[in-house]
Coordinates of C-alpha atoms in Angstrom, one line a residue:
M1 CA 0.0 0.0 0.0
S2 CA 1.4 3.4 -0.9
K3 CA 1.9 6.0 1.7
Q4 CA -0.7 8.3 0.1
A5 CA -3.3 5.6 -0.3
A6 CA -2.7 4.6 3.4
T7 CA -3.0 8.2 4.6
D8 CA -6.4 8.7 2.9
S9 CA -7.9 7.1 6.1
A10 CA -6.1 9.4 8.5
T11 CA -8.9 11.9 8.7
R12 CA -11.6 9.4 9.4
S13 CA -13.2 9.3 12.9
V14 CA -11.2 7.6 15.5
Y15 CA -14.0 6.6 17.7
G16 CA -15.3 3.4 16.1
L17 CA -13.7 1.3 18.9
S18 CA -15.5 1.4 22.2
R19 CA -13.7 2.6 25.3
R20 CA -14.6 -0.6 27.1
R21 CA -13.2 -2.8 24.3
F22 CA -10.0 -0.7 24.3
L23 CA -9.6 -0.9 28.1
M24 CA -10.1 -4.6 28.1
G25 CA -7.3 -5.0 25.5
T26 CA -4.9 -2.4 26.8
G27 CA -2.9 -4.9 28.8
A28 CA -2.2 -6.9 25.7
I29 CA -1.3 -3.8 23.8
V30 CA 1.1 -2.4 26.4
A31 CA 2.6 -5.7 27.7
G32 CA 2.8 -7.2 24.3
V33 CA 4.5 -4.5 22.4
A34 CA 7.3 -7.0 21.4
C35 CA 4.7 -8.8 19.3
S36 CA 4.2 -6.0 16.9
T37 CA 5.1 -6.5 13.3
A38 CA 8.8 -6.8 12.4
P39 CA 10.0 -6.2 8.9
V40 CA 10.1 -9.1 6.6
G41 CA 13.3 -11.1 7.1
Q42 CA 14.1 -9.5 10.4
P43 CA 13.6 -11.1 13.9
Q44 CA 10.9 -10.1 16.2
Q45 CA 12.1 -7.9 19.1
S46 CA 12.1 -9.6 22.5
A47 CA 10.4 -7.9 25.4
A48 CA 12.5 -5.2 27.0
P49 CA 13.9 -6.2 30.5
A50 CA 12.4 -4.6 33.5
A51 CA 13.9 -1.2 34.3
T52 CA 16.7 -1.2 36.8
A53 CA 17.8 1.5 39.1
G54 CA 18.9 4.6 37.2
T55 CA 17.1 3.4 34.1
T56 CA 14.3 5.4 32.4
K57 CA 11.9 3.2 30.4
L58 CA 10.6 4.9 27.2
T59 CA 8.0 3.6 24.8
A60 CA 7.4 4.5 21.2
W61 CA 4.7 3.6 18.7
T62 CA 5.4 3.9 14.9
I63 CA 3.6 2.8 11.8
G64 CA 4.4 2.2 8.1
P65 CA 1.9 1.0 7.2
D66 CA 4.1 0.1 4.3
A67 CA 6.6 -2.6 5.4
P68 CA 9.7 -0.9 4.0
S69 CA 9.3 2.0 6.5
F70 CA 10.4 -0.1 9.5
Y71 CA 13.3 2.3 10.2
R72 CA 10.7 4.7 11.7
R73 CA 11.0 2.3 14.7
D74 CA 14.5 1.0 14.2
N75 CA 16.1 4.4 14.0
L76 CA 14.8 5.1 17.5
V77 CA 16.2 1.8 18.7
S78 CA 19.6 2.6 17.2
A79 CA 19.5 6.0 18.9
V80 CA 19.4 4.5 22.3
E81 CA 23.1 3.5 22.2
S82 CA 24.3 7.1 21.4
L83 CA 21.9 8.6 23.9
N84 CA 23.1 6.3 26.7
K85 CA 26.7 7.3 25.9
E86 CA 25.8 10.9 26.4
L87 CA 23.9 10.1 29.6
A88 CA 26.8 8.1 31.0
A89 CA 29.2 11.0 30.4
Q90 CA 26.7 13.1 32.5
N91 CA 26.3 10.4 35.2
A92 CA 22.6 10.6 34.3
G93 CA 21.6 6.9 34.2
K94 CA 20.4 5.4 31.0
V95 CA 17.3 4.7 28.9
E96 CA 15.6 1.5 27.7
L97 CA 13.1 1.5 24.9
D98 CA 10.1 -0.5 23.9
A99 CA 9.3 0.4 20.3
T100 CA 6.6 -1.0 18.1
F101 CA 6.1 -0.8 14.3
E102 CA 2.8 -1.6 12.6
S103 CA 2.7 -2.6 8.9
G104 CA -0.1 -3.8 6.7
G105 CA -2.8 -2.2 8.9
Q106 CA -4.9 0.9 8.5
W107 CA -4.2 4.5 9.6
G108 CA -7.6 4.9 11.1
D109 CA -7.1 1.9 13.5
Y110 CA -3.7 3.2 14.5
L111 CA -4.9 6.7 15.2
Q112 CA -7.9 5.3 17.1
K113 CA -5.6 3.2 19.3
F114 CA -3.5 6.2 20.2
T115 CA -6.5 8.4 20.9
L116 CA -8.0 5.9 23.3
A117 CA -4.7 5.2 24.9
A118 CA -4.2 9.0 25.5
E119 CA -7.7 9.2 27.0
A120 CA -6.8 6.3 29.3
K121 CA -3.5 7.9 30.3
Q122 CA -1.7 4.9 28.8
A123 CA -0.1 6.6 25.7
P124 CA 3.5 5.9 24.8
D125 CA 6.2 8.5 25.4
I126 CA 6.7 8.9 21.6
V127 CA 4.1 8.5 18.8
L128 CA 4.7 8.8 15.1
A129 CA 1.9 9.9 12.7
G130 CA 1.2 12.3 9.8
H131 CA 2.0 15.9 10.5
E132 CA -1.7 16.9 10.4
N133 CA -2.6 14.3 13.0
F134 CA -1.3 16.3 16.0
A135 CA -3.8 19.1 15.5
P136 CA -6.8 17.1 17.0
W137 CA -4.5 16.0 19.8
V138 CA -3.4 19.4 20.9
G139 CA -6.8 20.6 22.2
P140 CA -7.3 17.7 24.6
G141 CA -3.6 17.9 25.6
Y142 CA -2.5 14.5 24.3
V143 CA 0.8 15.8 22.8
I144 CA 3.0 18.7 24.0
A145 CA 4.7 21.7 22.4
L146 CA 8.4 21.1 21.9
D147 CA 9.9 24.5 21.4
D148 CA 11.7 24.7 24.7
L149 CA 13.0 21.2 24.4
I150 CA 14.1 21.8 20.8
K151 CA 16.0 24.9 21.9
K152 CA 18.0 22.8 24.4
N153 CA 18.9 20.5 21.5
E154 CA 19.0 22.9 18.7
A155 CA 22.5 21.8 17.5
K156 CA 21.0 18.4 16.6
F157 CA 18.2 19.9 14.6
K158 CA 20.1 22.6 12.8
D159 CA 20.2 20.6 9.6
V160 CA 16.5 20.0 9.2
I161 CA 15.4 21.4 5.9
P162 CA 13.8 24.7 6.9
T163 CA 10.6 24.4 4.9
L164 CA 9.7 21.2 6.9
W165 CA 9.3 23.1 10.1
D166 CA 6.2 24.7 8.7
S167 CA 4.5 21.3 8.6
V168 CA 4.9 20.8 12.4
K169 CA 3.6 24.2 13.7
L170 CA 0.3 25.3 15.0
K171 CA -0.3 28.9 16.1
G172 CA 3.4 29.5 16.2
K173 CA 4.2 26.5 18.4
T174 CA 6.1 23.4 17.3
Y175 CA 4.5 20.1 18.2
A176 CA 6.6 17.5 16.3
I177 CA 9.9 16.6 14.7
P178 CA 9.9 15.6 11.0
Q179 CA 10.8 12.0 10.5
D180 CA 10.6 11.7 6.7
T181 CA 9.1 13.6 3.8
E182 CA 8.4 13.1 0.1
A183 CA 7.2 15.1 -2.9
R184 CA 4.5 14.5 -5.5
P185 CA 6.0 15.0 -9.0
M186 CA 4.3 15.2 -12.4
Y187 CA 5.6 12.1 -14.2
Y188 CA 5.7 12.0 -18.0
R189 CA 6.5 9.4 -20.7
K190 CA 9.7 10.2 -22.5
D191 CA 8.9 7.6 -25.2
L192 CA 5.5 9.1 -25.9
L193 CA 7.0 12.6 -26.2
A194 CA 9.6 11.3 -28.6
K195 CA 6.8 9.9 -30.7
L196 CA 5.2 13.3 -30.6
G197 CA 8.4 14.7 -32.2
W198 CA 10.2 16.1 -29.2
S199 CA 14.0 16.0 -29.3
K200 CA 16.0 14.2 -26.5
D201 CA 17.2 17.6 -25.3
K202 CA 13.7 19.0 -25.1
I203 CA 12.5 15.9 -23.3
D204 CA 15.4 15.9 -20.8
G205 CA 15.0 19.7 -20.4
L206 CA 11.4 19.6 -19.4
P207 CA 12.1 19.7 -15.6
D208 CA 14.1 22.9 -16.0
A209 CA 11.5 24.4 -18.3
V210 CA 8.9 23.7 -15.6
K211 CA 11.1 25.2 -12.8
K212 CA 11.5 28.4 -14.9
G213 CA 7.8 28.7 -15.6
E214 CA 8.3 28.1 -19.3
F215 CA 6.1 25.0 -19.4
S216 CA 2.7 25.4 -17.6
M217 CA -0.4 23.3 -17.1
Q218 CA -1.8 25.0 -20.1
D219 CA 1.2 23.7 -22.1
L220 CA 0.6 20.2 -20.6
F221 CA -3.0 20.3 -21.8
A222 CA -1.9 21.5 -25.3
T223 CA 0.7 18.7 -25.5
S224 CA -1.8 16.1 -24.3
K225 CA -4.4 17.2 -26.9
E226 CA -1.8 16.9 -29.6
A227 CA -0.8 13.4 -28.5
I228 CA -4.5 12.4 -28.6
S229 CA -5.1 14.0 -32.0
K230 CA -2.1 12.0 -33.4
G231 CA -3.3 8.8 -31.8
I232 CA -0.3 8.5 -29.5
V233 CA -2.6 8.2 -26.5
A234 CA -6.3 7.6 -26.3
E235 CA -8.8 10.4 -25.4
G236 CA -8.9 11.0 -21.7
K237 CA -5.3 9.7 -21.2
G238 CA -3.4 12.9 -21.6
W239 CA -3.2 13.6 -17.9
Y240 CA -4.1 11.3 -14.9
H241 CA -4.4 12.8 -11.5
R242 CA -5.0 10.5 -8.5
P243 CA -8.4 8.7 -8.8
S244 CA -9.4 9.1 -5.1
K245 CA -9.6 11.7 -2.4
G246 CA -6.1 12.7 -1.3
H247 CA -3.7 15.5 -0.5
D248 CA -2.4 15.6 -4.1
H249 CA -5.4 17.5 -5.4
Y250 CA -4.4 20.6 -3.4
M251 CA -1.3 21.1 -5.4
F252 CA -3.6 22.5 -8.1
Y253 CA -5.4 24.8 -5.6
Y254 CA -2.0 26.1 -4.4
L255 CA -0.9 26.6 -8.1
N256 CA -3.7 29.1 -8.4
G257 CA -2.8 31.2 -5.3
G258 CA -4.8 29.2 -2.8
E259 CA -4.2 29.3 1.0
M260 CA -5.3 26.6 3.4
Q261 CA -4.3 27.9 6.9
D262 CA -3.7 31.2 8.7
K263 CA -0.4 31.0 10.6
A264 CA -1.3 33.4 13.3
S265 CA -4.8 32.1 14.2
G266 CA -4.4 28.6 13.1
K267 CA -7.8 28.8 11.3
L268 CA -8.5 27.1 8.0
V269 CA -8.5 29.4 4.9
I270 CA -10.3 29.1 1.6
T271 CA -9.4 31.5 -1.2
K272 CA -12.5 31.9 -3.4
S273 CA -10.7 32.9 -6.6
A274 CA -8.2 30.1 -6.3
L275 CA -10.8 27.5 -5.6
E276 CA -12.8 28.5 -8.7
K277 CA -9.6 28.3 -10.8
H278 CA -8.8 25.0 -9.2
F279 CA -12.2 23.6 -10.2
Q280 CA -11.9 25.3 -13.7
L281 CA -8.6 23.6 -14.4
H282 CA -10.1 20.2 -13.7
F283 CA -13.2 21.0 -15.7
A284 CA -11.1 22.1 -18.6
A285 CA -9.0 18.9 -18.5
V286 CA -12.1 16.7 -18.6
K287 CA -14.8 18.7 -20.5
T288 CA -13.0 21.2 -22.7
H289 CA -9.7 19.5 -23.7
K290 CA -10.8 15.9 -23.0
V291 CA -7.3 15.0 -21.8
T292 CA -8.6 13.5 -18.6
S293 CA -11.3 10.9 -18.3
P294 CA -14.6 11.9 -16.7
T295 CA -14.6 8.5 -15.0
L296 CA -11.1 8.8 -13.5
I297 CA -12.3 9.8 -10.1
G298 CA -13.7 6.8 -8.4
S299 CA -11.7 4.3 -10.5
D300 CA -9.6 1.6 -9.0
F301 CA -6.1 2.7 -8.0
K302 CA -4.6 -0.6 -9.0
I303 CA -5.9 -0.2 -12.5
W304 CA -4.6 3.4 -12.4
H305 CA -1.1 2.1 -11.8
Q306 CA -1.4 -0.7 -14.3
T307 CA -2.4 1.8 -17.0
V308 CA 0.4 4.3 -16.4
T309 CA 3.0 1.7 -16.1
A310 CA 1.9 0.2 -19.4
G311 CA 2.8 3.5 -21.0
Q312 CA -0.8 4.4 -21.9
V313 CA -0.9 7.9 -20.3
L314 CA 1.3 10.9 -21.2
F315 CA 1.3 12.8 -17.9
Y316 CA 0.4 11.6 -14.5
N317 CA 1.1 12.9 -11.0
A318 CA 2.0 10.6 -8.1
G319 CA 4.3 10.4 -5.1
T320 CA 8.1 10.0 -5.1
W321 CA 7.6 6.8 -3.2
T322 CA 5.6 5.5 -6.2
W323 CA 8.8 5.2 -8.2
K324 CA 9.9 2.2 -6.1
E325 CA 6.3 0.9 -5.9
W326 CA 6.3 0.6 -9.7
A327 CA 9.5 -1.3 -9.6
T328 CA 8.6 -3.7 -6.7
T329 CA 4.8 -4.1 -6.8
Y330 CA 4.3 -3.6 -10.6
K331 CA 7.5 -5.3 -11.6
I332 CA 8.7 -2.5 -13.9
P333 CA 12.5 -2.8 -14.2
E334 CA 14.2 0.3 -12.9
K335 CA 16.1 0.7 -16.1
D336 CA 12.9 0.8 -18.0
L337 CA 11.6 3.5 -15.7
W338 CA 14.7 5.6 -16.3
D339 CA 14.6 5.1 -20.0
N340 CA 10.9 5.9 -20.5
V341 CA 9.7 8.0 -17.5
G342 CA 10.7 11.5 -16.5
F343 CA 9.6 13.6 -13.5
T344 CA 9.2 17.2 -12.8
L345 CA 7.4 19.6 -10.4
I346 CA 3.7 20.3 -11.0
P347 CA 3.8 23.0 -13.7
A348 CA 2.6 26.5 -12.9
A349 CA -1.0 27.3 -13.7
Q350 CA 0.2 29.8 -16.4
R351 CA 3.5 30.5 -18.0
G352 CA 5.7 32.7 -15.8
G353 CA 4.2 31.2 -12.6
R354 CA 5.8 29.2 -9.9
P355 CA 5.6 25.4 -9.9
V356 CA 4.8 23.5 -6.8
T357 CA 4.6 20.1 -5.2
L358 CA 3.1 18.9 -1.9
S359 CA 4.7 16.9 1.0
H360 CA 3.2 14.9 3.8
P361 CA 5.9 14.4 6.4
L362 CA 5.5 11.8 9.0
V363 CA 6.6 13.2 12.4
Y364 CA 7.6 12.1 15.9
M365 CA 5.6 13.6 18.8
V366 CA 6.1 13.5 22.5
T367 CA 3.0 12.8 24.5
A368 CA 1.6 14.5 27.6
N369 CA 1.6 11.0 29.2
S370 CA 5.4 10.9 29.1
K371 CA 7.1 11.2 32.5
S372 CA 10.4 11.9 30.8
P373 CA 9.6 14.3 27.9
E374 CA 13.1 15.7 27.8
L375 CA 14.7 12.2 27.4
A376 CA 12.0 11.3 24.8
L377 CA 12.9 14.4 22.8
R378 CA 16.7 13.7 23.1
L379 CA 16.1 10.2 21.8
I380 CA 14.3 11.6 18.8
A381 CA 17.2 14.1 18.3
N382 CA 19.7 11.2 18.3
A383 CA 17.6 9.4 15.7
T384 CA 17.6 12.5 13.5
T385 CA 21.0 12.0 11.9
P386 CA 22.2 11.8 8.2
E387 CA 23.2 8.1 8.7
L388 CA 19.9 6.9 10.2
N389 CA 17.6 9.0 8.1
S390 CA 19.4 8.1 4.9
R391 CA 19.0 4.4 5.5
H392 CA 15.2 5.0 6.0
S393 CA 15.1 7.2 2.9
V394 CA 16.7 4.7 0.6
E395 CA 14.9 1.7 2.0
S396 CA 11.4 3.3 1.7
A397 CA 11.9 5.8 -1.1
H398 CA 11.4 9.0 1.0
L399 CA 13.2 12.2 0.5
A400 CA 15.8 13.7 2.9
I401 CA 14.7 15.7 5.9
L402 CA 18.2 17.0 6.6
T403 CA 20.4 19.1 4.3
T404 CA 23.4 17.0 5.3
Q405 CA 21.8 13.8 3.9
A406 CA 22.8 14.8 0.3
K407 CA 26.4 14.0 1.2
D408 CA 25.6 10.8 3.1
P409 CA 27.2 7.8 1.3
T410 CA 24.0 5.8 1.6
Y411 CA 21.8 8.6 0.2
Q412 CA 24.3 9.2 -2.6
K413 CA 23.7 5.7 -3.9
D414 CA 20.1 6.5 -4.7
K415 CA 19.9 8.2 -8.1
F416 CA 16.2 8.9 -7.9
L417 CA 16.3 10.6 -4.4
L418 CA 19.2 12.8 -5.5
A419 CA 17.3 13.8 -8.6
T420 CA 14.1 14.7 -6.8
G421 CA 15.6 16.3 -3.7
Y422 CA 15.2 19.9 -5.1
M423 CA 11.5 19.5 -4.9
S424 CA 11.5 20.1 -1.2
D425 CA 12.3 23.8 -2.0
Y426 CA 8.9 24.1 -3.8
T427 CA 6.8 22.1 -1.4
T428 CA 3.5 22.9 0.3
F429 CA 1.6 21.1 3.0
I430 CA -2.0 20.4 4.0
P431 CA -3.2 22.3 7.1
N432 CA -2.8 21.2 10.8
H433 CA -6.3 21.7 12.0
P434 CA -8.8 19.4 13.8
K435 CA -11.5 20.1 11.2
Y436 CA -9.3 19.4 8.2
G437 CA -11.2 16.2 7.6
A438 CA -14.5 18.0 7.0
Y439 CA -12.7 20.6 4.9
D440 CA -11.2 17.9 2.7
E441 CA -14.4 16.0 2.3
V442 CA -16.4 19.0 1.1
L443 CA -13.7 20.1 -1.4
F444 CA -13.2 16.7 -2.9
R445 CA -16.9 16.1 -3.2
F446 CA -17.3 19.3 -5.3
L447 CA -14.2 18.5 -7.3
S448 CA -15.8 15.2 -8.2
A449 CA -19.0 17.0 -9.1
V450 CA -17.1 19.4 -11.4
E451 CA -15.3 16.6 -13.3
T452 CA -18.5 14.7 -13.8
G453 CA -20.3 17.8 -15.1
Q454 CA -22.8 18.0 -12.3
V455 CA -21.8 21.5 -11.2
A456 CA -20.0 24.3 -13.1
P457 CA -16.8 25.5 -11.5
A458 CA -18.0 28.9 -10.3
A459 CA -21.2 27.4 -8.8
A460 CA -19.1 24.6 -7.2
A461 CA -16.8 27.2 -5.5
E462 CA -19.8 29.2 -4.2
Q463 CA -21.6 26.1 -2.9
A464 CA -18.5 24.5 -1.4
I465 CA -17.7 27.7 0.5
K466 CA -21.2 28.0 1.9
E467 CA -21.0 24.4 3.1
L468 CA -17.6 24.9 4.6
Q469 CA -18.9 28.0 6.5
N470 CA -21.9 26.0 7.8
Q471 CA -19.7 23.1 9.0
I472 CA -16.5 24.9 10.2
K473 CA -18.1 28.2 11.2
D474 CA -15.7 30.6 13.0
E475 CA -12.7 28.3 12.3
L476 CA -12.8 29.2 8.6
I477 CA -11.5 32.4 6.9
V478 CA -12.8 33.1 3.5
K479 CA -10.6 35.3 1.3

């Protein structure tokens, strides 16, 4: 399961499991942490020994749910050794860690488990989740602000890519530490562009043309229409966006000047003109230019992948992690990918504009239940190194979170990560707000209605904003 597909369920309600059922099972969850999923081919962890005098016991919950992301747990385990050396030099005892990793499951179940554990005062010291997940946990006090603790350890966090800090803040406070990140490129078929008459230099130069604003979404539509008219691709297969609800869609809202959150107040934002242009872009793709299929939304993601990997679509946007998914799950030789597939930022809405991408960092948080928050944060700090983060990046196809990873020997071996790393400079994020789920549901529903021709773009923007105002009320700013 891809990271984006897995995170689609992150905004669902976390109250499907009864408190009684949770409390009955809590002992098994807490005492049995060593039974959590280990990565394929690696031994299960044995239960940590009972804490001895001078030892602080820490617990951490992490999730893939993709199996290759097991270093989200194992990097914390590795960091115990370096932290204990620091503590020994300070005559400050030592730490022991129980750390779990869940793979193959669902985000909704994982978030639900944490919420109920936090309510029952049985949460771990450290929890990993999507950056937007801390917002619903701040109000009830399940996780803590980390600014003071980060300041004490600022030397260890100085290399975090600056733009990533925006993803872990709410109302000016920092609630998490980035663990990994990615981008969502626009992929394109080099072989199909060659059939269209593009030279190799023009094909290879497309990423730079996009960066400079010389190739826009309007050019993408024009190129797609030409490919359809010449029979190179079928109608509706000029551009494929994701077929389901997901964060990727907001890249096209951002392209048109949209905002999603007010930094000072933390309130959600909707920019009316940008929303209408966002809807208009998708309407044009489906109805005017016919480069996107009117039945794309709601179609099966597996078929989506099979179609693009078969070389039937000219342009298609997906995650950086998808590159390895195509190689492993869909058995496309990596050489074939490099020969036939290119990748670039999402082109600007109009020529001369700025291209974008979107990232969804997973992050470590320290919970209010922790009796040793400073040690928990220090453990996270010791897990945030070029060596440890690079082994995670390469294993799971995630981009660097540290500027220093670019020079790490492990990271340097991955040609694709090196080639896409610059995208972090152009990235955007979804908002950190407890009502983002409602916001997301409304906007996707109207986007679907626009593409199927049920509502015109201008009317869809008007109706969507009215519905958001009714649901989100004072927590929404309309611009």
